mmCIF file of C-alpha atoms in Angstrom:
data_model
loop_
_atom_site.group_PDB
_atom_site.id
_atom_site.type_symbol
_atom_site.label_atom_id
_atom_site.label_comp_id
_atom_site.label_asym_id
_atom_site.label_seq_id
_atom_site.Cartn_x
_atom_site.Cartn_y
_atom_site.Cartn_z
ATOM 1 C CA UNK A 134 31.489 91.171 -31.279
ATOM 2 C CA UNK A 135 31.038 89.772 -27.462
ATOM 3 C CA UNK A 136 28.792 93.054 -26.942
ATOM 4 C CA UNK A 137 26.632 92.091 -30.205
ATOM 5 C CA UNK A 138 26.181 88.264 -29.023
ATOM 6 C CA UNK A 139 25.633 89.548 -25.490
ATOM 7 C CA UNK A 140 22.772 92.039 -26.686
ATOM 8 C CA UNK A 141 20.502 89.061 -28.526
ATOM 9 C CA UNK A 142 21.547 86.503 -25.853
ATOM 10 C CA UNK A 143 19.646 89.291 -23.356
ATOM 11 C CA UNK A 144 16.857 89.402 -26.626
ATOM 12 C CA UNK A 145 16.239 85.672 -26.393
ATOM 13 C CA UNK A 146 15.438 86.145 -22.827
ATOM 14 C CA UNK A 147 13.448 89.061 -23.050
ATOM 15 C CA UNK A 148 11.215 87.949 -26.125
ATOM 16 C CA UNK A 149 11.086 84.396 -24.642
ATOM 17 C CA UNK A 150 10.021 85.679 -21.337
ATOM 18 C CA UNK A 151 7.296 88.106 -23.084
ATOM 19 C CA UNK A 152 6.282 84.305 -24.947
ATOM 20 C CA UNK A 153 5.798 83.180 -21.636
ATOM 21 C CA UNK A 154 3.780 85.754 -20.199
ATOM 22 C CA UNK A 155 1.445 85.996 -23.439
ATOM 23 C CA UNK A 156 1.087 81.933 -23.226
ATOM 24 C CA UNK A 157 -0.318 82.400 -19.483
ATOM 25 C CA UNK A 158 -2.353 85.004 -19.876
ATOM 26 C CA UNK A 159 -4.041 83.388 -22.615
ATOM 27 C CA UNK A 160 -4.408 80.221 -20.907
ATOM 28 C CA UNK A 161 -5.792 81.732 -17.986
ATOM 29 C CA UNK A 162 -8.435 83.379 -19.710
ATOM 30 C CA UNK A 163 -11.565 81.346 -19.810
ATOM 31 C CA UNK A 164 -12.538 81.969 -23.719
ATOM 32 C CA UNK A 165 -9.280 81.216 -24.894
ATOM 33 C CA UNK A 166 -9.057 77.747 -22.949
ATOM 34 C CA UNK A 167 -11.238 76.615 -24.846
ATOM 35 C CA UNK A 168 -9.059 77.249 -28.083
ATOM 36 C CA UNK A 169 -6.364 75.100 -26.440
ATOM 37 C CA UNK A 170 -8.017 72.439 -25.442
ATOM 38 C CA UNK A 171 -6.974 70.710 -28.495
ATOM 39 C CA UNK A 172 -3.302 71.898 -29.501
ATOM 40 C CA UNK A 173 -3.976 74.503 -32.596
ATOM 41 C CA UNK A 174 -2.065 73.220 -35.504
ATOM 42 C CA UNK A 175 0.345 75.144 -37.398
ATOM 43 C CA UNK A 176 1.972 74.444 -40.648
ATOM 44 C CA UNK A 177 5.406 76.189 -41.498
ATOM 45 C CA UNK A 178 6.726 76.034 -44.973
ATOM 46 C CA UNK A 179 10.414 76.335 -45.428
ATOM 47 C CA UNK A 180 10.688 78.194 -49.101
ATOM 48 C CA UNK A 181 13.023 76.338 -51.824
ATOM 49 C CA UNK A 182 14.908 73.629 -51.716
ATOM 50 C CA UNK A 183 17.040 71.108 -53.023
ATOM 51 C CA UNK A 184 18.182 72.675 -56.866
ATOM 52 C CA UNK A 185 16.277 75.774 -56.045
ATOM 53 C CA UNK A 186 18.008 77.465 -53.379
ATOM 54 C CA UNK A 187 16.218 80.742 -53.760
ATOM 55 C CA UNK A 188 18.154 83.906 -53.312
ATOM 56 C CA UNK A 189 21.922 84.145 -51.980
ATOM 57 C CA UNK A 190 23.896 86.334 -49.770
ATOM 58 C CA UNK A 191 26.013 88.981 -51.599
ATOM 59 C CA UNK A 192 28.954 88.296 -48.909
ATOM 60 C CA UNK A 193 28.915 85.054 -47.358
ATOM 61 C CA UNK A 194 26.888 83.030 -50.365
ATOM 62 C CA UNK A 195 24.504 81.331 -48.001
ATOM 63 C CA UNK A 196 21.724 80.103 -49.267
ATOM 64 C CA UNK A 197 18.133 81.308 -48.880
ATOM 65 C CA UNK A 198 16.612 77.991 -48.667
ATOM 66 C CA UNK A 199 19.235 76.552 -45.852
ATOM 67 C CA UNK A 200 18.309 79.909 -43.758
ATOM 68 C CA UNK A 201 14.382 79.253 -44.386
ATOM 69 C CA UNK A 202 14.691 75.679 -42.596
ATOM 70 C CA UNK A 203 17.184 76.925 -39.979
ATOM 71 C CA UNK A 204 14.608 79.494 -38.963
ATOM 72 C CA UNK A 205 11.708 77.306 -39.424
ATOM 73 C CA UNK A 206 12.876 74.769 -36.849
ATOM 74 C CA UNK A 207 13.759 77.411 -34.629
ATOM 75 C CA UNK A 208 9.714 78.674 -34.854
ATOM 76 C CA UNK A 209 8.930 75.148 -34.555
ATOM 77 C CA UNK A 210 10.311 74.935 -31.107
ATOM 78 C CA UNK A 211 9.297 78.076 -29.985
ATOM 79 C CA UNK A 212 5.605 77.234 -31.214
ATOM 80 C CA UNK A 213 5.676 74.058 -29.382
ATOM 81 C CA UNK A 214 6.886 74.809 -26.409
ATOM 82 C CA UNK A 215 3.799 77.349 -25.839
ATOM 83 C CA UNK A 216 1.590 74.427 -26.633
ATOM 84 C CA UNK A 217 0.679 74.684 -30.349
ATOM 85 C CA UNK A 218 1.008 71.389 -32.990
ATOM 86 C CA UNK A 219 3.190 72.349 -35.953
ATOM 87 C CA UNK A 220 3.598 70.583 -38.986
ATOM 88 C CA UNK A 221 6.274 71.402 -41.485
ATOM 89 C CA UNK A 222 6.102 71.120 -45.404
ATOM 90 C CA UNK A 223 9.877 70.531 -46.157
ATOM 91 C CA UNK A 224 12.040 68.889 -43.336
ATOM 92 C CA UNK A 225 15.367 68.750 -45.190
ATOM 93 C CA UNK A 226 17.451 70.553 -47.574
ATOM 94 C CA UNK A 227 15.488 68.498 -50.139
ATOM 95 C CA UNK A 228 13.042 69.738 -52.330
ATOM 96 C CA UNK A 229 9.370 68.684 -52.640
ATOM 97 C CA UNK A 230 9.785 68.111 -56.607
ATOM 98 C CA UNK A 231 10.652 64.120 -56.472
ATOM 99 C CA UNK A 232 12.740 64.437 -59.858
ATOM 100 C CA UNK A 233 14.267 67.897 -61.242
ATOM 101 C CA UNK A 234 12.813 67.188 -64.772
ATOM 102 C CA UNK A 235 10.795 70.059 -66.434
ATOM 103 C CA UNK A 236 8.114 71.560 -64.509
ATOM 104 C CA UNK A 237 9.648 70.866 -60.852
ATOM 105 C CA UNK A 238 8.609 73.856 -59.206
ATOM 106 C CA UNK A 239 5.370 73.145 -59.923
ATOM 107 C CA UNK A 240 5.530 69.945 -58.791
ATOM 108 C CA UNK A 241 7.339 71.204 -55.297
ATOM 109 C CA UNK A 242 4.791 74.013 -55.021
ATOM 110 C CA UNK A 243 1.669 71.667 -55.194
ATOM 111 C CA UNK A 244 3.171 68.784 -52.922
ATOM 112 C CA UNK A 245 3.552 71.606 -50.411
ATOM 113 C CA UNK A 246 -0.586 72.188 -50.967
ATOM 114 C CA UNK A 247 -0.920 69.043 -50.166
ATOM 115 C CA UNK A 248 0.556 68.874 -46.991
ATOM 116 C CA UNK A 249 -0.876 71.379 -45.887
ATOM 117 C CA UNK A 250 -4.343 70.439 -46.639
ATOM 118 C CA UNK A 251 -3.896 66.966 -45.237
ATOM 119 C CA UNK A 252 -2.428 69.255 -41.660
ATOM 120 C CA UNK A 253 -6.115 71.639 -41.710
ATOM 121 C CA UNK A 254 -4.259 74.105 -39.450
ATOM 122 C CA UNK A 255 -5.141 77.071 -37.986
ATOM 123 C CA UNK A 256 -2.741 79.367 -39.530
ATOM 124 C CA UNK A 257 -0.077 79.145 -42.530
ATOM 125 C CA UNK A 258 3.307 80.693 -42.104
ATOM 126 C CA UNK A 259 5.844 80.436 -45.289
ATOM 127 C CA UNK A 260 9.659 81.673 -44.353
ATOM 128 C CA UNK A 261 11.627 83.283 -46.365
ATOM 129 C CA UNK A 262 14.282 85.667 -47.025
ATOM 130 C CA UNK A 263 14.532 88.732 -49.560
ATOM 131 C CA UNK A 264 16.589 90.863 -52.098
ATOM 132 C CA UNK A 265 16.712 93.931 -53.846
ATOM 133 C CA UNK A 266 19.146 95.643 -56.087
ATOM 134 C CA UNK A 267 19.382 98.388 -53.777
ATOM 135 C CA UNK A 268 21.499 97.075 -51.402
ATOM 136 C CA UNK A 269 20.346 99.396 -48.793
ATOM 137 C CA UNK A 270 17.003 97.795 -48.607
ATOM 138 C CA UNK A 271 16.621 96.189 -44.962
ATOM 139 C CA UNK A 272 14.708 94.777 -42.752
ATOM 140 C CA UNK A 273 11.799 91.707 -42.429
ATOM 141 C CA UNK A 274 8.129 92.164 -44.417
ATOM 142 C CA UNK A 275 4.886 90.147 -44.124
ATOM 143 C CA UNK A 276 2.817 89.092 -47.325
ATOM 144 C CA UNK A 277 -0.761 88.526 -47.231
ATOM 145 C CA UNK A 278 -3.830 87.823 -48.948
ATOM 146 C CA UNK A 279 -7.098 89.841 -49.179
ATOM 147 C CA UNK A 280 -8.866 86.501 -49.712
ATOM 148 C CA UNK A 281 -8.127 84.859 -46.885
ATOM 149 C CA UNK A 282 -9.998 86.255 -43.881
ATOM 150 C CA UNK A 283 -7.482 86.876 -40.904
ATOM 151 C CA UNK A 284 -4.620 86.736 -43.196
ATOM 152 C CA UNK A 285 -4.256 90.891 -43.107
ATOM 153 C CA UNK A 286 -4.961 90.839 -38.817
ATOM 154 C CA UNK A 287 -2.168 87.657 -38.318
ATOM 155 C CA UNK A 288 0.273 89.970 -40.794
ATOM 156 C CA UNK A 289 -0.011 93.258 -39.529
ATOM 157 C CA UNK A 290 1.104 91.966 -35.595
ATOM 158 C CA UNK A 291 3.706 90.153 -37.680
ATOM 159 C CA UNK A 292 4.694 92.949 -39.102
ATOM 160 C CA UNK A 293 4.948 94.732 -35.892
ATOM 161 C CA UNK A 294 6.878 92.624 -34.001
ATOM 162 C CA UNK A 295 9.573 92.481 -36.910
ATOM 163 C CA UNK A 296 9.494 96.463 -37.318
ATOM 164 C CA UNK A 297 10.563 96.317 -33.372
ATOM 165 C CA UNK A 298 13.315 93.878 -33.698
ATOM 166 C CA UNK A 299 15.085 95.180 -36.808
ATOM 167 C CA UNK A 300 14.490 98.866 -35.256
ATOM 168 C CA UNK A 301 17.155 97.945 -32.530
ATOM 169 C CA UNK A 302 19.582 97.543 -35.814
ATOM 170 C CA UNK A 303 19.070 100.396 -37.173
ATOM 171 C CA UNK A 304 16.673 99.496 -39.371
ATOM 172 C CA UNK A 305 13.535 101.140 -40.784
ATOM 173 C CA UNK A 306 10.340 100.116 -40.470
ATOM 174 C CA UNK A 307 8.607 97.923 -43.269
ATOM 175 C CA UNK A 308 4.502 97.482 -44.201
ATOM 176 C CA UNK A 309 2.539 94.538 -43.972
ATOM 177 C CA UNK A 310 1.691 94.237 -47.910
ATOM 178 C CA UNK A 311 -1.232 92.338 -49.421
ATOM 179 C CA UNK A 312 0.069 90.180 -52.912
ATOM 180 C CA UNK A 313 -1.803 87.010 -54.644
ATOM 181 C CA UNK A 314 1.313 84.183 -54.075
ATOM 182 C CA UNK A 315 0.548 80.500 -54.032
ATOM 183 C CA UNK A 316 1.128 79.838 -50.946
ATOM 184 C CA UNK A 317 -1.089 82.479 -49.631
ATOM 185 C CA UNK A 318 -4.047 80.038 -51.326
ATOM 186 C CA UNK A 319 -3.353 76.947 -50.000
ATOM 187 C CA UNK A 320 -5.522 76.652 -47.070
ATOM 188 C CA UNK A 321 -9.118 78.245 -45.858
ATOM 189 C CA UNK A 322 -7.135 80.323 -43.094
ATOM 190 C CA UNK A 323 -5.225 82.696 -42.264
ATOM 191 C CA UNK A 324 -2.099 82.573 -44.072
ATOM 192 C CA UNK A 325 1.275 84.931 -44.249
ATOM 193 C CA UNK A 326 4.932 84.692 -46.317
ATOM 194 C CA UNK A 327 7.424 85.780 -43.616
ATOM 195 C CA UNK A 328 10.389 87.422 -45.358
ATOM 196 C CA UNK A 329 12.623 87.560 -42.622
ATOM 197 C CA UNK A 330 15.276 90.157 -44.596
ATOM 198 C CA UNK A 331 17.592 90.829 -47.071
ATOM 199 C CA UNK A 332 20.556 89.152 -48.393
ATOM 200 C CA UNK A 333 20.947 92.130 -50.669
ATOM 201 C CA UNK A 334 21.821 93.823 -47.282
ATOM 202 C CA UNK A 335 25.347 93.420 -45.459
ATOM 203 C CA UNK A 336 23.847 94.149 -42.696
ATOM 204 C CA UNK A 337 20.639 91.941 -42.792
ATOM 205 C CA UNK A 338 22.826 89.002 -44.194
ATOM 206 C CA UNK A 339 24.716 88.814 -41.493
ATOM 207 C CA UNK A 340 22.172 88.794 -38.681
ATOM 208 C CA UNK A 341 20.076 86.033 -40.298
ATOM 209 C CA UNK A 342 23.589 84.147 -40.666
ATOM 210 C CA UNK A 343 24.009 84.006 -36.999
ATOM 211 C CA UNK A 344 22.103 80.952 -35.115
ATOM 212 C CA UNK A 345 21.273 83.696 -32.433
ATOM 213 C CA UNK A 346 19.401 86.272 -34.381
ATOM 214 C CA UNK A 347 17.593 83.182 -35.878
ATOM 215 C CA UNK A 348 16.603 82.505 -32.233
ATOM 216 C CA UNK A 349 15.362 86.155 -31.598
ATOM 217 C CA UNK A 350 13.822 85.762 -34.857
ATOM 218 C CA UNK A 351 12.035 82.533 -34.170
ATOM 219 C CA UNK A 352 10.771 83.651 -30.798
ATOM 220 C CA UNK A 353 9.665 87.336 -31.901
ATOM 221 C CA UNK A 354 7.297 85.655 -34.640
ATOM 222 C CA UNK A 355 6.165 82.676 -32.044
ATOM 223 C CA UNK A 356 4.997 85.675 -30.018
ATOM 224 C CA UNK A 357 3.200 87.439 -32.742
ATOM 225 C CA UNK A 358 1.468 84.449 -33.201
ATOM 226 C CA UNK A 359 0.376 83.563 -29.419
ATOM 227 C CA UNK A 360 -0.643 86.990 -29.780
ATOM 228 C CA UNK A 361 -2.765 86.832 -32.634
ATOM 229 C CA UNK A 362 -4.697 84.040 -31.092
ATOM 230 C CA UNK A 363 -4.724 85.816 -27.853
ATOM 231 C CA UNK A 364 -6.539 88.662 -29.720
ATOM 232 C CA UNK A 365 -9.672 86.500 -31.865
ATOM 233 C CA UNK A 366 -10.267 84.469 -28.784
ATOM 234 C CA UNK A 367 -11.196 87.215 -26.371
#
């Protein structure tokens, strides 16, 4: 166990340190300044909440939608500390439905929208987690939309950077798959559902249960993303 929390304590410095390095070099380049003169704004969505509390762990019953906003702060953090403006759709365990009567989800689904519309950001990122009925189906995957142009660029490097993190468990890697989802649509940019793993998996569950792995989670997508703006402003 101290060798496991040892190995992502040296993760968080590594990836956080690569952050860093990505964050200056695209500062110092003179197209890219221009991109941050005004702080690029980022919406994150925290999936479910409140009554719907998506999927849950086979072992340790934790919730999917309590992980989503655990991770989501985490990305927060890590997105503002390399200079970017992040708004966030749901800030609590609460829902976005106002009342549970019939037809909540939809309700949730298009306050979410709305948010996001009112934020015009630059890029869309929904978190959440997976699960299959084969419980030996691991590791994080990146959605995408065909519409939105960007979308399949933003979740391929995503898609990367999660194959490399879950490789170091083990893990094998996954495909950046395209999908029509509602939250995909929300905004004219690019925009990506982050499923971070599965709580099918022993395994997966109990790295996205620990506050550190959420950490090297957090900063391995921040990174993806400094480097996905790194990339269309050169």
């Amino acid at each position: 166990m101290k060798k496991t929390i040892f190995a992502l304590c040296m993760a968080v410095v590594v990836v956080f340190s690569t952050a860093v390095g990505l964050c200056v070099q695209v500062l110092g380049s003179p197209r890219a300044a221009s991109v941050f003169d005004n702080a690029l704004c980022v919406v994150l969505d925290a999936g479910h909440g409140g009554i719907d509390g998506g999927v849950v762990g086979k072992n340790t019953g934790i919730k999917e939608s309590d992980l989503n906003l655990a991770i989501v702060y985490k990305l927060k953090t890590a997105l503002e500390d390399m200079g970017f403006q992040v708004e966030l759709t749901r800030k609590t365990e609460a829902g976005l439905y106002g009342t549970t009567a019939k037809g909540f989800k939809k309700r949730d689904m298009q306050r979410r929208k709305e948010i996001i519309e009112k934020a015009d950001p630059a890029l869309v990122i929904s978190i959440h987690q997976n699960y299959y009925p084969a419980r030996g189906t691991r590791g994080g995957q990146v959605f995408y939309s065909k519409e939105q142009e960007g979308s399949g660029k933003l979740a391929v490097g995503l898609q990367g950077k999660l194959n490399a993190l879950y490789a170091k468990e083990g893990a094998r890697a996954r495909v950046a798959t395209s999908g029509k989802f509602f939250m995909l649509e929300c905004a004219d940019c690019p925009s990506v559902i982050v499923e971070c793993g599965f709580l099918s998996n022993a395994d997966d569950e109990r790295l996205l249960s620990n506050a550190t792995w959420q950490q090297v989670l957090a900063e391995t997508l921040a990174g993806g993303v400094m480097e996905y703006f790194s990339d269309v402003s050169a």
